[in-house]
Short mmCIF file of C-alpha atoms in Angstrom, two decimals:
data_model
loop_
_atom_site.label_atom_id
_atom_site.label_comp_id
_atom_site.label_asym_id
_atom_site.label_seq_id
_atom_site.Cartn_x
_atom_site.Cartn_y
_atom_site.Cartn_z
CA MET A 1 -7.42 -16.06 -0.35
CA ALA A 2 -5.78 -15.58 -3.74
CA LEU A 3 -5.45 -12.15 -5.34
CA LYS A 4 -6.90 -13.30 -8.71
CA ILE A 5 -6.30 -10.27 -10.92
CA THR A 6 -6.62 -10.30 -14.69
CA VAL A 7 -5.13 -7.82 -17.12
CA ASP A 8 -6.71 -7.13 -20.51
CA PRO A 9 -3.90 -6.53 -23.02
CA ASP A 10 -6.41 -4.92 -25.43
CA ALA A 11 -7.76 -2.41 -22.90
CA ALA A 12 -7.22 1.31 -23.37
CA GLU A 13 -5.63 1.66 -19.93
CA PRO A 14 -2.08 0.34 -19.48
CA PRO A 15 -1.52 -2.90 -17.55
CA TYR A 16 -0.01 -1.18 -14.49
CA GLU A 17 -3.11 1.02 -14.20
CA GLN A 18 -5.40 -2.00 -14.48
CA ILE A 19 -3.47 -3.67 -11.63
CA ARG A 20 -3.50 -0.48 -9.54
CA ALA A 21 -7.23 0.08 -10.06
CA ARG A 22 -8.24 -3.50 -9.32
CA ILE A 23 -6.22 -3.76 -6.13
CA ALA A 24 -7.40 -0.33 -4.98
CA GLU A 25 -11.06 -1.18 -5.64
CA ARG A 26 -10.82 -4.49 -3.81
CA ALA A 27 -8.96 -2.96 -0.85
CA ARG A 28 -11.41 -0.06 -0.51
CA SER A 29 -14.43 -2.37 -0.74
CA GLY A 30 -13.02 -4.62 2.00
CA GLU A 31 -12.71 -7.60 -0.34
CA LEU A 32 -8.98 -7.43 0.43
CA PRO A 33 -8.89 -6.92 4.20
CA VAL A 34 -6.46 -4.66 6.04
CA GLY A 35 -3.26 -6.60 6.59
CA TYR A 36 -3.76 -8.89 3.58
CA LYS A 37 -0.33 -9.84 2.26
CA LEU A 38 0.03 -9.16 -1.45
CA PRO A 39 2.18 -11.31 -3.70
CA THR A 40 5.73 -10.16 -4.31
CA VAL A 41 6.28 -7.97 -7.35
CA ARG A 42 8.11 -10.82 -9.08
CA GLY A 43 5.45 -13.33 -8.08
CA LEU A 44 2.55 -11.26 -9.40
CA ALA A 45 4.46 -10.36 -12.57
CA GLY A 46 5.10 -14.05 -13.23
CA GLU A 47 1.48 -14.95 -12.51
CA LEU A 48 0.20 -12.27 -14.91
CA GLY A 49 2.90 -12.75 -17.55
CA LEU A 50 4.01 -9.12 -17.24
CA ALA A 51 7.32 -7.37 -16.75
CA VAL A 52 8.43 -6.92 -13.15
CA ASN A 53 8.64 -3.15 -13.69
CA THR A 54 4.94 -3.05 -14.68
CA VAL A 55 3.84 -4.57 -11.38
CA ALA A 56 6.40 -2.50 -9.45
CA LYS A 57 4.92 0.69 -10.97
CA ALA A 58 1.43 -0.36 -9.86
CA TYR A 59 2.65 -1.13 -6.34
CA ARG A 60 4.47 2.23 -6.12
CA ALA A 61 1.28 4.06 -7.15
CA LEU A 62 -0.78 2.10 -4.63
CA GLU A 63 1.73 2.86 -1.89
CA ALA A 64 1.74 6.57 -2.81
CA ASP A 65 -2.07 6.52 -2.57
CA GLY A 66 -1.93 4.89 0.88
CA VAL A 67 -3.71 1.73 -0.28
CA ILE A 68 -0.80 -0.59 0.47
CA GLU A 69 2.28 -0.43 2.67
CA THR A 70 5.62 -2.15 2.33
CA ARG A 71 7.17 -3.56 5.47
CA GLY A 72 10.68 -4.23 4.21
CA ARG A 73 11.52 -7.91 3.96
CA ASN A 74 8.19 -8.85 5.52
CA GLY A 75 6.32 -7.97 2.34
CA THR A 76 3.58 -5.70 1.06
CA PHE A 77 0.21 -5.47 2.78
CA VAL A 78 -3.15 -3.74 2.39
CA ALA A 79 -3.00 -0.62 4.57
CA ALA A 80 -5.65 0.68 6.94
CA PRO A 81 -7.91 3.03 4.98
CA GLY A 82 -7.84 6.73 5.46
CA ASP A 83 -4.69 7.28 7.50
CA ALA A 84 -2.16 7.67 4.71
CA ALA A 85 -4.73 9.01 2.25
CA ALA A 86 -5.84 11.73 4.67
CA ARG A 87 -2.24 12.75 5.37
CA GLU A 88 -1.44 12.82 1.65
CA ALA A 89 -4.55 14.89 0.87
CA ALA A 90 -3.73 17.36 3.65
CA ALA A 91 -0.16 17.73 2.36
CA ALA A 92 -1.42 18.30 -1.20
CA ALA A 93 -3.94 20.88 0.03
CA ALA A 94 -1.24 22.71 2.00
CA ALA A 95 1.08 22.73 -1.01
CA PHE A 96 -1.74 24.09 -3.17
CA ALA A 97 -2.56 26.84 -0.65
CA GLN A 98 1.08 27.90 -0.39
CA ARG A 99 1.48 27.95 -4.19
CA ALA A 100 -1.74 29.93 -4.69
CA HIS A 101 -0.59 32.45 -2.08
CA ARG A 102 2.83 32.82 -3.77
CA LEU A 103 1.04 33.43 -7.07
CA GLY A 104 -0.83 36.30 -5.46
CA LEU A 105 -4.29 34.75 -5.53
CA ASP A 106 -6.69 35.87 -2.85
CA ARG A 107 -8.60 33.29 -0.80
CA GLU A 108 -11.67 33.34 -3.07
CA ALA A 109 -9.64 32.89 -6.27
CA ALA A 110 -7.72 30.01 -4.70
CA ARG A 111 -10.94 28.40 -3.48
CA ALA A 112 -12.49 28.76 -6.97
CA ALA A 113 -9.44 27.14 -8.57
CA ALA A 114 -9.63 24.24 -6.11
CA GLU A 115 -13.37 23.81 -6.68
CA ASP A 116 -12.87 23.80 -10.46
CA ALA A 117 -10.20 21.12 -10.14
CA LEU A 118 -12.38 19.00 -7.85
CA ARG A 119 -15.38 19.39 -10.16
CA ALA A 120 -13.28 18.25 -13.13
CA VAL A 121 -12.25 15.07 -11.31
CA TYR A 122 -15.40 14.16 -9.42
CA GLU A 123 -18.14 15.04 -11.90
#
């Protein structure tokens, strides 16, 4: 199975974001199965005619989101869904709660701030 990603140079979103979004969508839909080995950064950059740093930035973002995982010299693979994402979300929520508490917000004000932020992203 080939990755087959295209990047539109005239699109409003930058190339690294197009790569990140397409791989994430395909991994989350199951089109790219868990354990699928992605091309190397250099390989994908050459295939797409992009700078190595552009593809590397997309891979770093995907890894931070828990979509892919790098296994050293063995390569980069599609990660199992949920595990890393759930841990990352829990860590972000804990950091938010601690920061809100340090700012002196009560529970309801913190909850309202979180709900406003979620509404802005999801609606």
